[in-house]
Amino acid sequence: MPENEIDQIKNQFINKLSPMKIYLFGSFANGTANEDSDFDFYIVVKDGTENLMDLTVEAYKSIRSIRNRAVDIVIGTESRFETRKHKLSLENEVMREGILLYG
């Protein structure tokens, strides 16, 4: 796993977004990644955070100069994550198979 690139991306998210938690999920988290795999990040932010779409754009902008492969970013509020992690949902997959990188 390219830990250095993941750490650089994580640190950019911490500096630019002030997240509560950052998870890596998908193929890099479950050990099935290959040379064409992308990074999948789920970022949990505080309830009341406005304009999650704008925040997602900022997340992509913050890493554009340091990433060497495709990246998918999902941003959700703490209450949404907590509510959905027990249901059949992306949040449940992140809880079961993801790796907590921060928080």
GROMACS .gro file of C-alpha atoms in nm:
model
  103
    1MET     CA    1   0.000   0.000   0.000
    2PRO     CA    2   0.141   0.343  -0.087
    3GLU     CA    3   0.134   0.471   0.272
    4ASN     CA    4   0.333   0.785   0.196
    5GLU     CA    5   0.079   0.910  -0.058
    6ILE     CA    6  -0.211   0.820   0.170
    7ASP     CA    7  -0.046   1.008   0.459
    8GLN     CA    8   0.012   1.314   0.241
    9ILE     CA    9  -0.351   1.316   0.131
   10LYS     CA   10  -0.474   1.261   0.488
   11ASN     CA   11  -0.261   1.551   0.613
   12GLN     CA   12  -0.397   1.782   0.344
   13PHE     CA   13  -0.752   1.691   0.443
   14ILE     CA   14  -0.672   1.759   0.810
   15ASN     CA   15  -0.517   2.099   0.730
   16LYS     CA   16  -0.784   2.216   0.485
   17LEU     CA   17  -1.108   2.059   0.613
   18SER     CA   18  -1.073   2.019   0.992
   19PRO     CA   19  -1.246   1.678   0.982
   20MET     CA   20  -1.358   1.474   1.281
   21LYS     CA   21  -1.260   1.145   1.116
   22ILE     CA   22  -1.102   1.022   0.794
   23TYR     CA   23  -1.148   0.666   0.670
   24LEU     CA   24  -0.980   0.483   0.384
   25PHE     CA   25  -1.216   0.226   0.234
   26GLY     CA   26  -1.246   0.019  -0.080
   27SER     CA   27  -0.973  -0.186  -0.242
   28PHE     CA   28  -0.680  -0.028  -0.056
   29ALA     CA   29  -0.848  -0.094   0.277
   30ASN     CA   30  -0.950  -0.451   0.203
   31GLY     CA   31  -0.629  -0.561   0.034
   32THR     CA   32  -0.756  -0.608  -0.320
   33ALA     CA   33  -0.593  -0.301  -0.479
   34ASN     CA   34  -0.401  -0.325  -0.803
   35GLU     CA   35  -0.202  -0.071  -1.005
   36ASP     CA   36  -0.523   0.078  -1.150
   37SER     CA   37  -0.708   0.110  -0.817
   38ASP     CA   38  -0.813   0.445  -0.680
   39PHE     CA   39  -0.811   0.572  -0.323
   40ASP     CA   40  -1.152   0.595  -0.154
   41PHE     CA   41  -1.184   0.834   0.140
   42TYR     CA   42  -1.484   0.898   0.365
   43ILE     CA   43  -1.447   1.221   0.563
   44VAL     CA   44  -1.670   1.286   0.864
   45VAL     CA   45  -1.730   1.653   0.950
   46LYS     CA   46  -1.913   1.824   1.234
   47ASP     CA   47  -2.290   1.850   1.227
   48GLY     CA   48  -2.395   2.189   1.099
   49THR     CA   49  -2.118   2.204   0.842
   50GLU     CA   50  -2.269   2.383   0.545
   51ASN     CA   51  -2.212   2.334   0.174
   52LEU     CA   52  -2.079   1.979   0.174
   53MET     CA   53  -2.047   1.996  -0.206
   54ASP     CA   54  -1.824   2.303  -0.178
   55LEU     CA   55  -1.622   2.124   0.089
   56THR     CA   56  -1.584   1.824  -0.141
   57VAL     CA   57  -1.452   2.051  -0.417
   58GLU     CA   58  -1.205   2.200  -0.167
   59ALA     CA   59  -1.093   1.850  -0.070
   60TYR     CA   60  -1.018   1.762  -0.433
   61LYS     CA   61  -0.837   2.093  -0.488
   62SER     CA   62  -0.624   2.042  -0.178
   63ILE     CA   63  -0.473   1.719  -0.312
   64ARG     CA   64  -0.450   1.780  -0.685
   65SER     CA   65  -0.075   1.848  -0.678
   66ILE     CA   66   0.020   1.551  -0.456
   67ARG     CA   67  -0.191   1.261  -0.580
   68ASN     CA   68  -0.056   1.007  -0.827
   69ARG     CA   69  -0.375   0.806  -0.880
   70ALA     CA   70  -0.749   0.865  -0.894
   71VAL     CA   71  -0.920   0.958  -0.568
   72ASP     CA   72  -1.286   0.933  -0.465
   73ILE     CA   73  -1.399   1.148  -0.173
   74VAL     CA   74  -1.725   1.123   0.020
   75ILE     CA   75  -1.800   1.379   0.291
   76GLY     CA   76  -2.076   1.330   0.547
   77THR     CA   77  -2.178   1.482   0.878
   78GLU     CA   78  -2.125   1.305   1.207
   79SER     CA   79  -2.497   1.244   1.268
   80ARG     CA   80  -2.549   1.108   0.916
   81PHE     CA   81  -2.255   0.872   0.958
   82GLU     CA   82  -2.370   0.754   1.301
   83THR     CA   83  -2.728   0.698   1.182
   84ARG     CA   84  -2.636   0.515   0.863
   85LYS     CA   85  -2.346   0.301   0.987
   86HIS     CA   86  -2.592   0.042   1.124
   87LYS     CA   87  -2.795   0.019   0.802
   88LEU     CA   88  -2.720  -0.128   0.462
   89SER     CA   89  -2.526   0.174   0.340
   90LEU     CA   90  -2.189   0.308   0.234
   91GLU     CA   91  -2.132   0.416   0.593
   92ASN     CA   92  -2.184   0.057   0.707
   93GLU     CA   93  -1.926  -0.063   0.454
   94VAL     CA   94  -1.683   0.203   0.576
   95MET     CA   95  -1.732   0.091   0.938
   96ARG     CA   96  -1.693  -0.279   0.857
   97GLU     CA   97  -1.410  -0.270   0.605
   98GLY     CA   98  -1.255   0.075   0.625
   99ILE     CA   99  -0.940   0.185   0.801
  100LEU     CA  100  -0.963   0.482   1.037
  101LEU     CA  101  -0.676   0.712   0.941
  102TYR     CA  102  -0.764   1.004   1.167
  103GLY     CA  103  -0.998   1.079   1.456
   0.00000   0.00000   0.00000
